[in-house]
Amino acid sequence: MHKKVLLLCLAFFISLFYFQINISANFIGNNINSKIVNPYELPNAPIWMKKKIVNRVILKNKFIGYTSYPNVWSKAAGYTISGGRNLTGGTSFNWKTMTVNVSFSYTTSGTTHFKANSKRASRLQARANVKIIKWKQKVFFPSLHKIKTVRGKNITHTTPTISVIYKK
């Protein structure tokens, strides 16, 4: 509550004065002259506060999709991926109250062979450690005297591991 009152007071005092921002630079022969910025010209220029991490989790060895090759289940003795081939894929899954979308791209450096049981239907899958960071950030709009909270998520994953998976 104190932060909100402090920010509202700050906005009031900021709105009383003009700001002069002196910018001078010499970048590859171009001069940028001083410029006066009137805060009333930018009525909703937001002031972003520091991001706060709400939740951070790492899902270990998570299935992140089937590979683009082979794109069907088959009873093969194995799969050979030639060097330089790009395998792509992705999936969506639910984690707690959110849907997580993950995609991947994996390029083989040399020819790789994956052995499989020819009596069972199989295909190639990708697994990786998926890192989910949920965050929130307060944004202050001086001219509106309002504070809003923006929420978001960052999803990353480690380099995928390709392996054979069998149909159940």
Short mmCIF file of C-alpha atoms in Angstrom, two decimals, residues 1-121:
data_model
loop_
_atom_site.label_atom_id
_atom_site.label_comp_id
_atom_site.label_asym_id
_atom_site.label_seq_id
_atom_site.Cartn_x
_atom_site.Cartn_y
_atom_site.Cartn_z
CA MET A 1 0.00 0.00 0.00
CA HIS A 2 2.84 2.39 0.88
CA LYS A 3 4.48 1.74 -2.48
CA LYS A 4 1.28 2.66 -4.31
CA VAL A 5 0.89 5.93 -2.38
CA LEU A 6 4.57 6.72 -2.95
CA LEU A 7 4.23 6.07 -6.68
CA LEU A 8 1.11 8.21 -6.93
CA CYS A 9 2.92 11.09 -5.18
CA LEU A 10 5.88 10.64 -7.49
CA ALA A 11 3.59 10.79 -10.51
CA PHE A 12 2.03 14.00 -9.27
CA PHE A 13 5.38 15.73 -8.85
CA ILE A 14 6.63 14.41 -12.18
CA SER A 15 3.57 15.77 -13.94
CA LEU A 16 4.28 19.29 -12.56
CA PHE A 17 7.56 19.70 -14.39
CA TYR A 18 8.95 19.30 -17.88
CA PHE A 19 11.89 17.05 -18.33
CA GLN A 20 14.82 17.97 -20.39
CA ILE A 21 16.79 15.04 -21.65
CA ASN A 22 20.07 16.01 -23.17
CA ILE A 23 21.24 13.50 -25.65
CA SER A 24 24.37 14.08 -27.55
CA ALA A 25 26.10 11.46 -29.55
CA ASN A 26 28.41 11.24 -32.44
CA PHE A 27 27.67 7.96 -34.19
CA ILE A 28 29.39 7.41 -37.53
CA GLY A 29 29.30 11.11 -38.39
CA ASN A 30 25.67 11.65 -37.35
CA ASN A 31 24.87 14.11 -34.60
CA ILE A 32 21.85 13.76 -32.39
CA ASN A 33 21.02 17.14 -30.91
CA SER A 34 19.51 17.85 -27.51
CA LYS A 35 15.80 17.23 -27.29
CA ILE A 36 13.23 18.46 -24.80
CA VAL A 37 10.64 15.84 -23.89
CA ASN A 38 7.27 16.98 -22.57
CA PRO A 39 5.67 14.25 -20.41
CA TYR A 40 2.22 15.41 -21.60
CA GLU A 41 3.19 14.38 -25.14
CA LEU A 42 3.57 10.80 -23.90
CA PRO A 43 0.48 10.42 -21.68
CA ASN A 44 0.89 6.71 -21.03
CA ALA A 45 4.67 6.35 -21.00
CA PRO A 46 4.98 3.43 -18.57
CA ILE A 47 7.58 2.99 -15.86
CA TRP A 48 8.41 -0.70 -15.56
CA MET A 49 9.26 -2.04 -12.12
CA LYS A 50 11.56 -4.98 -11.41
CA LYS A 51 10.28 -8.43 -12.47
CA LYS A 52 9.43 -10.79 -9.64
CA ILE A 53 9.73 -14.55 -10.10
CA VAL A 54 6.50 -16.17 -8.94
CA ASN A 55 7.41 -19.79 -9.65
CA ARG A 56 10.37 -21.64 -11.16
CA VAL A 57 10.42 -25.34 -11.97
CA ILE A 58 12.47 -27.77 -14.05
CA LEU A 59 10.65 -30.79 -15.44
CA LYS A 60 13.35 -33.41 -15.94
CA ASN A 61 13.44 -35.68 -19.01
CA LYS A 62 10.05 -34.43 -20.23
CA PHE A 63 8.56 -35.73 -23.48
CA ILE A 64 8.61 -32.77 -25.89
CA GLY A 65 7.31 -34.44 -29.03
CA TYR A 66 7.73 -37.01 -31.74
CA THR A 67 10.33 -36.29 -34.40
CA SER A 68 9.37 -35.34 -37.95
CA TYR A 69 11.07 -38.53 -39.20
CA PRO A 70 9.58 -41.10 -39.16
CA ASN A 71 6.21 -39.45 -38.97
CA VAL A 72 4.24 -42.67 -38.44
CA TRP A 73 4.42 -45.71 -36.14
CA SER A 74 6.21 -48.62 -37.83
CA LYS A 75 7.59 -52.04 -36.98
CA ALA A 76 11.17 -51.27 -37.96
CA ALA A 77 14.41 -52.89 -36.79
CA GLY A 78 15.91 -49.42 -36.44
CA TYR A 79 16.10 -45.87 -37.73
CA THR A 80 19.10 -44.32 -39.47
CA ILE A 81 19.41 -40.55 -39.55
CA SER A 82 21.94 -39.22 -42.06
CA GLY A 83 24.34 -36.45 -41.06
CA GLY A 84 23.02 -32.91 -41.29
CA ARG A 85 19.36 -33.95 -41.24
CA ASN A 86 17.09 -31.68 -39.23
CA LEU A 87 14.47 -33.31 -37.00
CA THR A 88 11.66 -31.09 -35.73
CA GLY A 89 8.61 -31.53 -33.58
CA GLY A 90 6.73 -30.29 -30.59
CA THR A 91 3.87 -30.85 -28.21
CA SER A 92 1.58 -29.19 -25.68
CA PHE A 93 1.00 -30.38 -22.15
CA ASN A 94 -0.74 -29.13 -19.03
CA TRP A 95 1.30 -28.21 -16.01
CA LYS A 96 -0.62 -27.10 -12.93
CA THR A 97 -3.04 -24.46 -14.25
CA MET A 98 -1.32 -23.62 -17.53
CA THR A 99 -0.75 -25.06 -20.98
CA VAL A 100 2.89 -25.36 -21.97
CA ASN A 101 3.80 -25.36 -25.68
CA VAL A 102 7.21 -26.73 -26.58
CA SER A 103 8.85 -27.14 -29.97
CA PHE A 104 12.30 -28.36 -30.92
CA SER A 105 14.73 -28.58 -33.78
CA TYR A 106 17.56 -31.12 -33.69
CA THR A 107 20.27 -31.46 -36.33
CA THR A 108 22.45 -34.56 -36.44
CA SER A 109 26.16 -33.98 -36.95
CA GLY A 110 26.91 -37.43 -38.29
CA THR A 111 24.98 -40.51 -39.30
CA THR A 112 23.17 -41.90 -36.27
CA HIS A 113 21.42 -45.26 -35.91
CA PHE A 114 18.74 -46.08 -33.35
CA LYS A 115 18.02 -49.78 -32.80
CA ALA A 116 14.40 -50.84 -32.37
CA ASN A 117 12.42 -54.04 -31.82
CA SER A 118 10.88 -54.97 -35.20
CA LYS A 119 8.06 -56.87 -33.45
CA ARG A 120 6.67 -53.70 -31.85
CA ALA A 121 5.41 -50.46 -33.41
#
